[in-house]
Amino acid sequence: MSISENLKNIKSILPNHVTLVAVSKTKPVSDIMEAYNAGQRIFGENKIQEMAEKHELMPKEIQWHMIGHVQRNKVKYMAEFVSLIHGVDNFKLLQEINKQAKKHDRIIDCLLQIKIASEDSKFGMTQSEAEAILQSEDFSELKNIRVTGVMGMATFTEDENQVKAEFSTLKSVFESLKNIENENCKLQTISMGMSGDYQLAIDSGSTMVRVGSSIFGERNYN
Ligand SMILES: *Cc1c(COP(=O)(O)O)cnc(C)c1O
């Protein structure tokens, strides 16, 4: 099926409160334009350089989400335009995002990545690490960022019960962190669910799914 048909099918089953991030990493501008022309406006990339290049070439009303692991020294390449950074997993990174956002006189929305998977390869912080950050004096001084939610990635496994349990963990971390409210922290988003598990994620409370291959087809990394 075509990209626009895939997109239409997925959108037809997403509840209204769930935002679709079309994950376009490794895919050419022509593919992204097909999704754009079908009405999609939010795209996710996992490499800052690649996202910046696509941003240059494409319509400016596209909202670019950084969904990958973020290296501090590359924040400057996306600070001017990025719409949401999903994978924030430490305080120093928040400080750098704040600093770069300030240079462009804007506020950048961020999600805290919480480690829910049992795999060592997945990034993220624990609930108590997230709490400590959000309640700290240093955090409240970061006027150019806003933490708007949490993000997590489940273990890559066939075991639906395990995936479900991990998504439920993220949902409960969200519910607990949501009680912390100040100027730059208003939690409303739970980013969880990809092509293979977005249905489960939505059942577990996801409000934002990141879907790549089910829209654009399998990725070729060569
Ligand atoms: C690649 C990627 C996705 C999308 O994966 P698909 O299985 O192709 O839907 C979602 N989230 C993150 C963080 C990714 O890196």
PDB file of C-alpha atoms and ligand atoms in Angstrom:
ATOM      1  CA  MET A   1       0.000   0.000   0.000  1.00  0.00           C
ATOM      2  CA  SER A   2       1.029   3.592  -0.530  1.00  0.00           C
ATOM      3  CA  ILE A   3       2.251   5.913   2.201  1.00  0.00           C
ATOM      4  CA  SER A   4      -0.939   7.960   2.092  1.00  0.00           C
ATOM      5  CA  GLU A   5      -3.092   4.830   2.354  1.00  0.00           C
ATOM      6  CA  ASN A   6      -1.066   3.527   5.288  1.00  0.00           C
ATOM      7  CA  LEU A   7      -1.411   6.878   6.971  1.00  0.00           C
ATOM      8  CA  LYS A   8      -5.157   6.971   6.407  1.00  0.00           C
ATOM      9  CA  ASN A   9      -5.587   3.466   7.824  1.00  0.00           C
ATOM     10  CA  ILE A  10      -3.622   4.234  10.973  1.00  0.00           C
ATOM     11  CA  LYS A  11      -5.373   7.550  11.547  1.00  0.00           C
ATOM     12  CA  SER A  12      -8.746   5.873  11.210  1.00  0.00           C
ATOM     13  CA  ILE A  13      -8.039   3.677  14.230  1.00  0.00           C
ATOM     14  CA  LEU A  14      -6.298   6.242  16.447  1.00  0.00           C
ATOM     15  CA  PRO A  15      -8.528   7.763  19.139  1.00  0.00           C
ATOM     16  CA  ASN A  16      -8.835  11.556  18.996  1.00  0.00           C
ATOM     17  CA  HIS A  17      -6.679  12.129  22.063  1.00  0.00           C
ATOM     18  CA  VAL A  18      -3.704  10.299  20.532  1.00  0.00           C
ATOM     19  CA  THR A  19      -1.209  12.299  18.458  1.00  0.00           C
ATOM     20  CA  LEU A  20       0.547  10.564  15.596  1.00  0.00           C
ATOM     21  CA  VAL A  21       4.253  11.205  15.058  1.00  0.00           C
ATOM     22  CA  ALA A  22       5.211   9.870  11.626  1.00  0.00           C
ATOM     23  CA  VAL A  23       8.741   8.534  12.046  1.00  0.00           C
ATOM     24  CA  SER A  24      10.576   9.393   8.838  1.00  0.00           C
ATOM     25  CA  LYS A  25      14.184   8.539   9.775  1.00  0.00           C
ATOM     26  CA  THR A  26      16.249   7.256   6.831  1.00  0.00           C
ATOM     27  CA  LYS A  27      13.373   8.085   4.448  1.00  0.00           C
ATOM     28  CA  PRO A  28      13.780  10.555   1.568  1.00  0.00           C
ATOM     29  CA  VAL A  29      12.080  13.936   1.345  1.00  0.00           C
ATOM     30  CA  SER A  30       9.839  12.591  -1.439  1.00  0.00           C
ATOM     31  CA  ASP A  31       8.328  10.032   0.963  1.00  0.00           C
ATOM     32  CA  ILE A  32       7.830  12.651   3.640  1.00  0.00           C
ATOM     33  CA  MET A  33       6.177  14.954   1.099  1.00  0.00           C
ATOM     34  CA  GLU A  34       3.719  12.201   0.252  1.00  0.00           C
ATOM     35  CA  ALA A  35       2.714  12.007   3.913  1.00  0.00           C
ATOM     36  CA  TYR A  36       2.661  15.798   4.125  1.00  0.00           C
ATOM     37  CA  ASN A  37       0.366  16.039   1.134  1.00  0.00           C
ATOM     38  CA  ALA A  38      -1.917  13.525   2.821  1.00  0.00           C
ATOM     39  CA  GLY A  39      -2.221  15.940   5.745  1.00  0.00           C
ATOM     40  CA  GLN A  40       0.480  14.754   8.154  1.00  0.00           C
ATOM     41  CA  ARG A  41       2.323  17.611   9.893  1.00  0.00           C
ATOM     42  CA  ILE A  42       4.307  15.962  12.701  1.00  0.00           C
ATOM     43  CA  PHE A  43       7.419  13.992  11.801  1.00  0.00           C
ATOM     44  CA  GLY A  44       9.955  12.245  14.000  1.00  0.00           C
ATOM     45  CA  GLU A  45      13.659  11.787  13.336  1.00  0.00           C
ATOM     46  CA  ASN A  46      16.361  10.190  15.453  1.00  0.00           C
ATOM     47  CA  LYS A  47      19.438  11.978  14.082  1.00  0.00           C
ATOM     48  CA  ILE A  48      19.783  15.719  14.571  1.00  0.00           C
ATOM     49  CA  GLN A  49      21.793  16.338  11.392  1.00  0.00           C
ATOM     50  CA  GLU A  50      19.317  14.436   9.242  1.00  0.00           C
ATOM     51  CA  MET A  51      16.382  16.256  10.811  1.00  0.00           C
ATOM     52  CA  ALA A  52      18.046  19.650  10.260  1.00  0.00           C
ATOM     53  CA  GLU A  53      18.696  18.865   6.597  1.00  0.00           C
ATOM     54  CA  LYS A  54      15.090  17.809   6.042  1.00  0.00           C
ATOM     55  CA  HIS A  55      13.840  20.859   7.920  1.00  0.00           C
ATOM     56  CA  GLU A  56      15.792  23.074   5.507  1.00  0.00           C
ATOM     57  CA  LEU A  57      14.275  21.434   2.457  1.00  0.00           C
ATOM     58  CA  MET A  58      10.687  21.054   3.568  1.00  0.00           C
ATOM     59  CA  PRO A  59       7.612  23.202   4.278  1.00  0.00           C
ATOM     60  CA  LYS A  60       8.115  25.242   7.416  1.00  0.00           C
ATOM     61  CA  GLU A  61       4.812  24.341   9.064  1.00  0.00           C
ATOM     62  CA  ILE A  62       6.105  20.819   9.671  1.00  0.00           C
ATOM     63  CA  GLN A  63       6.627  20.114  13.365  1.00  0.00           C
ATOM     64  CA  TRP A  64       9.853  18.189  13.825  1.00  0.00           C
ATOM     65  CA  HIS A  65      10.185  15.877  16.807  1.00  0.00           C
ATOM     66  CA  MET A  66      13.559  14.550  17.923  1.00  0.00           C
ATOM     67  CA  ILE A  67      12.836  11.011  19.086  1.00  0.00           C
ATOM     68  CA  GLY A  68      16.368   9.612  19.315  1.00  0.00           C
ATOM     69  CA  HIS A  69      19.120   9.783  21.876  1.00  0.00           C
ATOM     70  CA  VAL A  70      20.409  13.358  22.049  1.00  0.00           C
ATOM     71  CA  GLN A  71      24.068  14.284  22.319  1.00  0.00           C
ATOM     72  CA  ARG A  72      24.566  17.534  24.154  1.00  0.00           C
ATOM     73  CA  ASN A  73      26.999  19.009  21.641  1.00  0.00           C
ATOM     74  CA  LYS A  74      24.423  18.686  18.837  1.00  0.00           C
ATOM     75  CA  VAL A  75      21.504  20.446  20.490  1.00  0.00           C
ATOM     76  CA  LYS A  76      22.554  23.694  18.843  1.00  0.00           C
ATOM     77  CA  TYR A  77      21.755  22.327  15.381  1.00  0.00           C
ATOM     78  CA  MET A  78      18.059  21.895  16.160  1.00  0.00           C
ATOM     79  CA  ALA A  79      17.377  24.554  18.784  1.00  0.00           C
ATOM     80  CA  GLU A  80      15.975  27.027  16.303  1.00  0.00           C
ATOM     81  CA  PHE A  81      13.179  24.839  14.991  1.00  0.00           C
ATOM     82  CA  VAL A  82      12.633  21.588  16.914  1.00  0.00           C
ATOM     83  CA  SER A  83       9.100  21.272  18.181  1.00  0.00           C
ATOM     84  CA  LEU A  84       9.453  18.509  20.798  1.00  0.00           C
ATOM     85  CA  ILE A  85      12.450  16.564  22.129  1.00  0.00           C
ATOM     86  CA  HIS A  86      11.333  13.114  23.333  1.00  0.00           C
ATOM     87  CA  GLY A  87      14.509  11.560  24.660  1.00  0.00           C
ATOM     88  CA  VAL A  88      15.732  13.795  27.473  1.00  0.00           C
ATOM     89  CA  ASP A  89      17.395  11.551  30.016  1.00  0.00           C
ATOM     90  CA  ASN A  90      19.600  13.772  32.165  1.00  0.00           C
ATOM     91  CA  PHE A  91      19.725  17.205  33.744  1.00  0.00           C
ATOM     92  CA  LYS A  92      22.823  18.423  31.913  1.00  0.00           C
ATOM     93  CA  LEU A  93      20.994  17.873  28.652  1.00  0.00           C
ATOM     94  CA  LEU A  94      18.057  19.958  29.892  1.00  0.00           C
ATOM     95  CA  GLN A  95      20.489  22.726  30.798  1.00  0.00           C
ATOM     96  CA  GLU A  96      22.009  22.656  27.323  1.00  0.00           C
ATOM     97  CA  ILE A  97      18.589  22.672  25.624  1.00  0.00           C
ATOM     98  CA  ASN A  98      17.648  25.636  27.816  1.00  0.00           C
ATOM     99  CA  LYS A  99      20.824  27.490  26.887  1.00  0.00           C
ATOM    100  CA  GLN A 100      20.367  26.938  23.152  1.00  0.00           C
ATOM    101  CA  ALA A 101      16.640  27.744  23.287  1.00  0.00           C
ATOM    102  CA  LYS A 102      17.465  31.028  24.982  1.00  0.00           C
ATOM    103  CA  LYS A 103      19.767  32.021  22.114  1.00  0.00           C
ATOM    104  CA  HIS A 104      16.775  31.768  19.811  1.00  0.00           C
ATOM    105  CA  ASP A 105      14.457  33.416  22.291  1.00  0.00           C
ATOM    106  CA  ARG A 106      12.126  30.442  22.440  1.00  0.00           C
ATOM    107  CA  ILE A 107      10.854  27.782  24.797  1.00  0.00           C
ATOM    108  CA  ILE A 108      11.520  24.177  23.790  1.00  0.00           C
ATOM    109  CA  ASP A 109       9.146  21.444  24.921  1.00  0.00           C
ATOM    110  CA  CYS A 110      10.780  18.281  26.231  1.00  0.00           C
ATOM    111  CA  LEU A 111       9.714  14.824  27.378  1.00  0.00           C
ATOM    112  CA  LEU A 112      11.675  12.973  30.028  1.00  0.00           C
ATOM    113  CA  GLN A 113      12.674   9.521  28.843  1.00  0.00           C
ATOM    114  CA  ILE A 114      11.920   6.928  31.487  1.00  0.00           C
ATOM    115  CA  LYS A 115      13.599   3.549  31.352  1.00  0.00           C
ATOM    116  CA  ILE A 116      10.843   0.942  31.311  1.00  0.00           C
ATOM    117  CA  ALA A 117      12.519  -1.844  29.321  1.00  0.00           C
ATOM    118  CA  SER A 118      14.555  -4.614  30.855  1.00  0.00           C
ATOM    119  CA  GLU A 119      17.143  -4.307  28.083  1.00  0.00           C
ATOM    120  CA  ASP A 120      20.377  -2.505  28.952  1.00  0.00           C
ATOM    121  CA  SER A 121      20.488  -0.929  25.505  1.00  0.00           C
ATOM    122  CA  LYS A 122      17.564   1.381  26.197  1.00  0.00           C
ATOM    123  CA  PHE A 123      18.164   4.823  27.672  1.00  0.00           C
ATOM    124  CA  GLY A 124      16.182   6.616  30.316  1.00  0.00           C
ATOM    125  CA  MET A 125      15.917   7.638  33.924  1.00  0.00           C
ATOM    126  CA  THR A 126      14.082   6.169  36.887  1.00  0.00           C
ATOM    127  CA  GLN A 127      10.993   7.719  38.431  1.00  0.00           C
ATOM    128  CA  SER A 128      12.958   8.995  41.406  1.00  0.00           C
ATOM    129  CA  GLU A 129      15.616  10.557  39.173  1.00  0.00           C
ATOM    130  CA  ALA A 130      12.868  12.339  37.242  1.00  0.00           C
ATOM    131  CA  GLU A 131      11.223  13.499  40.466  1.00  0.00           C
ATOM    132  CA  ALA A 132      14.483  14.814  41.824  1.00  0.00           C
ATOM    133  CA  ILE A 133      15.072  16.854  38.679  1.00  0.00           C
ATOM    134  CA  LEU A 134      11.570  18.313  38.452  1.00  0.00           C
ATOM    135  CA  GLN A 135      11.589  19.332  42.099  1.00  0.00           C
ATOM    136  CA  SER A 136      15.033  20.863  42.124  1.00  0.00           C
ATOM    137  CA  GLU A 137      15.821  24.551  42.459  1.00  0.00           C
ATOM    138  CA  ASP A 138      18.172  24.334  39.473  1.00  0.00           C
ATOM    139  CA  PHE A 139      15.391  23.023  37.275  1.00  0.00           C
ATOM    140  CA  SER A 140      13.004  25.822  38.148  1.00  0.00           C
ATOM    141  CA  GLU A 141      15.570  28.293  36.841  1.00  0.00           C
ATOM    142  CA  LEU A 142      15.452  26.870  33.315  1.00  0.00           C
ATOM    143  CA  LYS A 143      13.034  29.359  31.783  1.00  0.00           C
ATOM    144  CA  ASN A 144      13.515  28.321  28.164  1.00  0.00           C
ATOM    145  CA  ILE A 145      12.408  24.721  28.431  1.00  0.00           C
ATOM    146  CA  ARG A 146       9.123  23.149  29.405  1.00  0.00           C
ATOM    147  CA  VAL A 147       8.725  19.517  30.407  1.00  0.00           C
ATOM    148  CA  THR A 148       5.417  18.446  28.921  1.00  0.00           C
ATOM    149  CA  GLY A 149       5.462  14.706  29.492  1.00  0.00           C
ATOM    150  CA  VAL A 150       7.287  11.408  29.483  1.00  0.00           C
ATOM    151  CA  MET A 151       8.507   8.984  26.844  1.00  0.00           C
ATOM    152  CA  GLY A 152       9.401   5.335  26.984  1.00  0.00           C
ATOM    153  CA  MET A 153      10.336   2.374  24.845  1.00  0.00           C
ATOM    154  CA  ALA A 154       9.246  -1.139  25.693  1.00  0.00           C
ATOM    155  CA  THR A 155      11.499  -4.175  25.456  1.00  0.00           C
ATOM    156  CA  PHE A 156      11.773  -5.654  21.970  1.00  0.00           C
ATOM    157  CA  THR A 157       9.946  -8.914  22.621  1.00  0.00           C
ATOM    158  CA  GLU A 158       7.020 -11.019  21.418  1.00  0.00           C
ATOM    159  CA  ASP A 159       5.759 -11.237  24.975  1.00  0.00           C
ATOM    160  CA  GLU A 160       2.720  -8.949  24.986  1.00  0.00           C
ATOM    161  CA  ASN A 161       2.294  -9.202  28.739  1.00  0.00           C
ATOM    162  CA  GLN A 162       5.762  -7.867  29.339  1.00  0.00           C
ATOM    163  CA  VAL A 163       5.247  -4.989  26.905  1.00  0.00           C
ATOM    164  CA  LYS A 164       1.908  -4.199  28.516  1.00  0.00           C
ATOM    165  CA  ALA A 165       3.454  -4.230  31.990  1.00  0.00           C
ATOM    166  CA  GLU A 166       6.197  -1.844  30.855  1.00  0.00           C
ATOM    167  CA  PHE A 167       3.676   0.550  29.297  1.00  0.00           C
ATOM    168  CA  SER A 168       1.632   0.458  32.496  1.00  0.00           C
ATOM    169  CA  THR A 169       4.754   1.359  34.434  1.00  0.00           C
ATOM    170  CA  LEU A 170       5.228   4.445  32.277  1.00  0.00           C
ATOM    171  CA  LYS A 171       1.603   5.409  32.738  1.00  0.00           C
ATOM    172  CA  SER A 172       1.940   5.227  36.521  1.00  0.00           C
ATOM    173  CA  VAL A 173       5.215   7.170  36.496  1.00  0.00           C
ATOM    174  CA  PHE A 174       3.376   9.824  34.493  1.00  0.00           C
ATOM    175  CA  GLU A 175       0.466   9.928  36.951  1.00  0.00           C
ATOM    176  CA  SER A 176       2.848  10.392  39.830  1.00  0.00           C
ATOM    177  CA  LEU A 177       5.042  13.046  38.166  1.00  0.00           C
ATOM    178  CA  LYS A 178       1.943  14.909  37.019  1.00  0.00           C
ATOM    179  CA  ASN A 179       1.430  16.116  40.568  1.00  0.00           C
ATOM    180  CA  ILE A 180       4.568  18.195  40.303  1.00  0.00           C
ATOM    181  CA  GLU A 181       3.589  21.457  38.724  1.00  0.00           C
ATOM    182  CA  ASN A 182       5.500  24.650  38.273  1.00  0.00           C
ATOM    183  CA  GLU A 183       6.250  27.224  35.598  1.00  0.00           C
ATOM    184  CA  ASN A 184       8.250  24.955  33.323  1.00  0.00           C
ATOM    185  CA  CYS A 185       6.687  21.611  34.084  1.00  0.00           C
ATOM    186  CA  LYS A 186       3.190  20.679  32.950  1.00  0.00           C
ATOM    187  CA  LEU A 187       2.870  17.004  32.190  1.00  0.00           C
ATOM    188  CA  GLN A 188       0.245  16.087  29.635  1.00  0.00           C
ATOM    189  CA  THR A 189       1.922  13.765  27.134  1.00  0.00           C
ATOM    190  CA  ILE A 190       2.773  10.067  27.322  1.00  0.00           C
ATOM    191  CA  SER A 191       4.841   9.168  24.263  1.00  0.00           C
ATOM    192  CA  MET A 192       4.785   5.409  23.885  1.00  0.00           C
ATOM    193  CA  GLY A 193       4.029   2.928  21.127  1.00  0.00           C
ATOM    194  CA  MET A 194       5.657   2.187  17.763  1.00  0.00           C
ATOM    195  CA  SER A 195       4.547   0.207  14.676  1.00  0.00           C
ATOM    196  CA  GLY A 196       4.610  -3.123  16.481  1.00  0.00           C
ATOM    197  CA  ASP A 197       2.972  -2.102  19.722  1.00  0.00           C
ATOM    198  CA  TYR A 198       1.026   1.140  19.382  1.00  0.00           C
ATOM    199  CA  GLN A 199      -2.300  -0.609  19.873  1.00  0.00           C
ATOM    200  CA  LEU A 200      -1.132  -1.986  23.220  1.00  0.00           C
ATOM    201  CA  ALA A 201       0.340   1.391  24.112  1.00  0.00           C
ATOM    202  CA  ILE A 202      -2.949   3.184  23.468  1.00  0.00           C
ATOM    203  CA  ASP A 203      -4.772   0.623  25.614  1.00  0.00           C
ATOM    204  CA  SER A 204      -2.249   1.414  28.349  1.00  0.00           C
ATOM    205  CA  GLY A 205      -2.783   5.183  28.202  1.00  0.00           C
ATOM    206  CA  SER A 206      -0.507   6.503  25.465  1.00  0.00           C
ATOM    207  CA  THR A 207      -1.326   9.974  24.137  1.00  0.00           C
ATOM    208  CA  MET A 208       1.374  10.063  21.458  1.00  0.00           C
ATOM    209  CA  VAL A 209       2.527   7.220  19.220  1.00  0.00           C
ATOM    210  CA  ARG A 210       5.682   7.175  17.106  1.00  0.00           C
ATOM    211  CA  VAL A 211       5.009   5.121  13.992  1.00  0.00           C
ATOM    212  CA  GLY A 212       7.566   4.600  11.232  1.00  0.00           C
ATOM    213  CA  SER A 213       7.610   1.377   9.247  1.00  0.00           C
ATOM    214  CA  SER A 214       3.823   0.905   9.247  1.00  0.00           C
ATOM    215  CA  ILE A 215       3.585   4.196   7.357  1.00  0.00           C
ATOM    216  CA  PHE A 216       6.750   4.375   5.257  1.00  0.00           C
ATOM    217  CA  GLY A 217       7.647   0.679   4.932  1.00  0.00           C
ATOM    218  CA  GLU A 218      10.713  -1.128   6.223  1.00  0.00           C
ATOM    219  CA  ARG A 219      13.872   0.912   6.642  1.00  0.00           C
ATOM    220  CA  ASN A 220      17.033   0.133   4.739  1.00  0.00           C
ATOM    221  CA  TYR A 221      20.108   1.209   6.706  1.00  0.00           C
ATOM    222  CA  ASN A 222      22.645   0.511   3.958  1.00  0.00           C
TER     223      ASN A 222
HETATM  224  C1  LIG B   1      12.497   4.226  14.853  1.00  0.00           C
HETATM  225  C2  LIG B   1      11.752   4.625  16.060  1.00  0.00           C
HETATM  226  C3  LIG B   1      10.361   4.506  16.114  1.00  0.00           C
HETATM  227  C4  LIG B   1       9.505   3.947  15.010  1.00  0.00           C
HETATM  228  O1  LIG B   1       9.726   2.589  14.823  1.00  0.00           O
HETATM  229  P1  LIG B   1       8.773   1.697  13.884  1.00  0.00           P
HETATM  230  O2  LIG B   1       8.889   0.339  14.462  1.00  0.00           O
HETATM  231  O3  LIG B   1       9.332   1.805  12.512  1.00  0.00           O
HETATM  232  O4  LIG B   1       7.408   2.247  13.969  1.00  0.00           O
HETATM  233  C5  LIG B   1       9.730   4.947  17.271  1.00  0.00           C
HETATM  234  N1  LIG B   1      10.420   5.459  18.320  1.00  0.00           N
HETATM  235  C6  LIG B   1      11.757   5.569  18.281  1.00  0.00           C
HETATM  236  C7  LIG B   1      12.454   6.154  19.461  1.00  0.00           C
HETATM  237  C8  LIG B   1      12.475   5.162  17.169  1.00  0.00           C
HETATM  238  O5  LIG B   1      13.807   5.281  17.150  1.00  0.00           O
END
